[in-house]
Structures are given as structure tokens and as C-alpha cells.
Short mmCIF file of N, CA and C in Angstrom, two decimals:
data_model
loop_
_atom_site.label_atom_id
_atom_site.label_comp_id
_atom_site.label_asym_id
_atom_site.label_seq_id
_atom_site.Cartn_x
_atom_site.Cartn_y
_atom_site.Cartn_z
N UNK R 1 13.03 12.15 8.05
CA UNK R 1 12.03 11.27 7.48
C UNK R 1 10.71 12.02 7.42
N UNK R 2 9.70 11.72 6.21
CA UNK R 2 8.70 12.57 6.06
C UNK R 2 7.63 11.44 7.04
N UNK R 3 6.19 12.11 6.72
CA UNK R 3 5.24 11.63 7.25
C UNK R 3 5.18 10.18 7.07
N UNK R 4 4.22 9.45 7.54
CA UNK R 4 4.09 7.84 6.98
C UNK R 4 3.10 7.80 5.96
N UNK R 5 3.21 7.55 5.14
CA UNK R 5 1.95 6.76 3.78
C UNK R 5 1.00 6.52 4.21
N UNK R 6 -0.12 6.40 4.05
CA UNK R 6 -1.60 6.21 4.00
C UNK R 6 -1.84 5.06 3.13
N UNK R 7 -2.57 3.88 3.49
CA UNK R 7 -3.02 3.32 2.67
C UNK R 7 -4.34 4.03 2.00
N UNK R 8 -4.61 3.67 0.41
CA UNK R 8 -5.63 4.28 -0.02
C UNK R 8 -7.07 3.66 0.24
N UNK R 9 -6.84 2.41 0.38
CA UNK R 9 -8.34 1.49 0.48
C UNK R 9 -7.72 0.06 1.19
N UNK R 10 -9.00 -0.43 1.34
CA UNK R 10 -8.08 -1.92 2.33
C UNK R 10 -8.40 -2.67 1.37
N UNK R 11 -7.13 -3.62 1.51
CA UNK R 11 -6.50 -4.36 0.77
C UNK R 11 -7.78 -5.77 0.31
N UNK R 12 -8.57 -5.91 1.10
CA UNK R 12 -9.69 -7.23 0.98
C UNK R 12 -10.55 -6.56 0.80
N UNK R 13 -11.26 -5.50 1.29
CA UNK R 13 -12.62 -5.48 0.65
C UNK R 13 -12.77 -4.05 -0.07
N UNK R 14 -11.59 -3.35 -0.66
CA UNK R 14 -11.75 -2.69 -1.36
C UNK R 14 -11.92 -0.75 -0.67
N UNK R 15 -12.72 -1.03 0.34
CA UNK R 15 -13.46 0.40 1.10
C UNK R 15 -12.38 1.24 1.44
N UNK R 16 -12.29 2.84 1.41
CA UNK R 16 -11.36 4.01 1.66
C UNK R 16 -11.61 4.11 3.38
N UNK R 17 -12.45 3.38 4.06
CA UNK R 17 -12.71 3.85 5.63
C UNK R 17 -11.54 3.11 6.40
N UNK R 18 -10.21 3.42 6.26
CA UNK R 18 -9.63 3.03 7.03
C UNK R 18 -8.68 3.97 7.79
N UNK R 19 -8.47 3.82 9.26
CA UNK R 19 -7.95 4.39 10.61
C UNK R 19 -6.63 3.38 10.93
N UNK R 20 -5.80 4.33 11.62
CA UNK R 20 -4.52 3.64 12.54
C UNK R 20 -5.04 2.77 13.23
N UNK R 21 -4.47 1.82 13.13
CA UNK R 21 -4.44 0.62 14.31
C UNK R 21 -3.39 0.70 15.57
N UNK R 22 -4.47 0.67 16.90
CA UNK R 22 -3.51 0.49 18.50
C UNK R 22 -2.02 -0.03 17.94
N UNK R 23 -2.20 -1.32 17.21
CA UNK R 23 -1.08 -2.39 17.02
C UNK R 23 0.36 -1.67 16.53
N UNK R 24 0.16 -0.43 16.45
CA UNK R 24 1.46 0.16 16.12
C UNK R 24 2.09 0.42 14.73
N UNK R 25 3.22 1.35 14.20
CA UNK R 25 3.74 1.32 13.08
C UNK R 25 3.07 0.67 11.95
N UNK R 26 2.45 0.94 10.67
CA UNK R 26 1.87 0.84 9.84
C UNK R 26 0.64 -0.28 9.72
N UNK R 27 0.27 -0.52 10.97
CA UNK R 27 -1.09 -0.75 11.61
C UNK R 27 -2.44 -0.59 11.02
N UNK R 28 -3.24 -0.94 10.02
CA UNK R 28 -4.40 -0.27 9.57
C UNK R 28 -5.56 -1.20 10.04
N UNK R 29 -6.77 -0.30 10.23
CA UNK R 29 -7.99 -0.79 10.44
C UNK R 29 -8.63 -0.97 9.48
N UNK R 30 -10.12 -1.23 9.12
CA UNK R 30 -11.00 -0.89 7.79
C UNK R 30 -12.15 -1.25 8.73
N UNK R 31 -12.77 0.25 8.61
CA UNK R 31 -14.16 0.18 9.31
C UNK R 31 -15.55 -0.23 8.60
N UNK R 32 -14.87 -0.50 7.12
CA UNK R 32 -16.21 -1.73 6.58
C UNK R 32 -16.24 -3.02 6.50
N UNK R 33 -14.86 -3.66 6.45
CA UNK R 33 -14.84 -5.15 7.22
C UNK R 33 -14.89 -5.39 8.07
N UNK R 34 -14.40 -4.97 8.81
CA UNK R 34 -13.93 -4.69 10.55
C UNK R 34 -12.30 -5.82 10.00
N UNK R 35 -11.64 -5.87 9.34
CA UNK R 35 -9.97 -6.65 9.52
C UNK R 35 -9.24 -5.37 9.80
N UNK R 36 -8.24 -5.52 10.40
CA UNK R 36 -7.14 -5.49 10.67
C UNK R 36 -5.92 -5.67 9.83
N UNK R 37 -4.99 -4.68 9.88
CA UNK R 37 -3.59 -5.27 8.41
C UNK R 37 -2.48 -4.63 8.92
N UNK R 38 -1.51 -4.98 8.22
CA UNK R 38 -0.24 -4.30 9.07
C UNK R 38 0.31 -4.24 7.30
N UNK R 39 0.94 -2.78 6.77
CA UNK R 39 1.50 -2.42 5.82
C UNK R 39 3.35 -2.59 6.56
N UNK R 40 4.61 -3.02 5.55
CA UNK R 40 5.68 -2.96 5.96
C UNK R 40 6.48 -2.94 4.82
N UNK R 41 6.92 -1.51 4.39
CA UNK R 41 8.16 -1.60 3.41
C UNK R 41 9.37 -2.00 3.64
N UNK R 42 9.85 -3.05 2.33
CA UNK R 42 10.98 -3.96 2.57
C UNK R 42 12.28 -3.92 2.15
N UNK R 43 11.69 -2.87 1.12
CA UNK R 43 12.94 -2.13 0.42
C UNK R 43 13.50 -2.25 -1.00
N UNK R 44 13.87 -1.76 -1.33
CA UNK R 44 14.04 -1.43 -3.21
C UNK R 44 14.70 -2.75 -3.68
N UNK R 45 14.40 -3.14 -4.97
CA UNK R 45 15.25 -4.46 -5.39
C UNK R 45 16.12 -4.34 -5.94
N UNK R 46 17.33 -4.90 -6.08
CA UNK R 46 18.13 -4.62 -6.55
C UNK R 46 18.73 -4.16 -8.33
N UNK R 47 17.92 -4.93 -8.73
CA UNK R 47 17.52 -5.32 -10.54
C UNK R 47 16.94 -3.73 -10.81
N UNK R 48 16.50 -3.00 -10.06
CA UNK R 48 16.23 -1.35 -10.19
C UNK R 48 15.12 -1.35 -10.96
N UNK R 49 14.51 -0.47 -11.62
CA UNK R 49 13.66 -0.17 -12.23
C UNK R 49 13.77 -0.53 -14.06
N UNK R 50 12.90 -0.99 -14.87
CA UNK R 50 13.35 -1.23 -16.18
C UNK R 50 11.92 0.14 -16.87
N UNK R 51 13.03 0.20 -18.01
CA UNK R 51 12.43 1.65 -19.00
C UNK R 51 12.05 1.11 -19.82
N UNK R 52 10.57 0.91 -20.53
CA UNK R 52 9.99 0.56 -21.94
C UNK R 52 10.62 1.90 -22.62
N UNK R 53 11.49 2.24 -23.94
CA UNK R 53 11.35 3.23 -24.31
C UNK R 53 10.94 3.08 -25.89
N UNK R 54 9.82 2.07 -26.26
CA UNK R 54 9.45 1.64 -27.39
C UNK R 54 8.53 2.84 -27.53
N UNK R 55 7.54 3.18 -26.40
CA UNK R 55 6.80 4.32 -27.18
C UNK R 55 5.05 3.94 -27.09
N UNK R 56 4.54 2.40 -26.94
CA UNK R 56 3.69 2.05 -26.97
C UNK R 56 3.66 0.87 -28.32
N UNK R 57 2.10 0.72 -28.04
CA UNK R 57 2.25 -0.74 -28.77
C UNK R 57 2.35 -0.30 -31.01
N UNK R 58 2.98 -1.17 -31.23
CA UNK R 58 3.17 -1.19 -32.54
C UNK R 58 1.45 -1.80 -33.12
N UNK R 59 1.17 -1.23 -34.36
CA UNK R 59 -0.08 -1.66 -34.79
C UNK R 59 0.29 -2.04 -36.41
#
């Protein structure tokens, strides 16, 4: 298994200042709200991924 993911910014107020949280496994802080969050992947859906292969929009 590789490293763990990083969140890029917190999820409520937007800001990149966020640190590991004590609370364990995907745990995040945000040192401009001061909240607390817990990230948890749940796993792929089954229906898989769908392909537009139109190309973009028709004009």
C-alpha cells in the first residue's frame, strides 16, 4: 500500500492549512477554522466509470 492521500483544503471553509489529527487514520485538522474531519474511502461502485465519447458539446 502506498502513502495516505492528503486532503487538499478543508472541506467547510475552504483553507489549504490543514495537519493530521491525534484522532487517528484519515483524521484532519484545519488550522483556519479550528474543525476537525475524518476523510474515509468506501470503495469503487459498482456501475464503474461511464465514457462521454461524443467529443464535446455540439453547436
Amino acid at each position: 500500500m502506498s502513502e495516505r492521500a492528503a486532503p487538499f483544503y478543508c472541506p467547510y471553509c475552504g483553507d489549504e492549512d490543514l495537519r493530521p489529527n491525534e484522532q487517528g487514520h484519515g483524521a484532519w485538522e484545519c488550522a483556519a477554522c479550528n474543525r476537525a474531519f475524518q476523510l474515509k474511502f468506501l470503495g469503487l461502485l459498482t456501475r464503474g466509470l461511464r465514457r462521454d465519447d461524443a467529443g464535446g458539446e455540439e453547436i
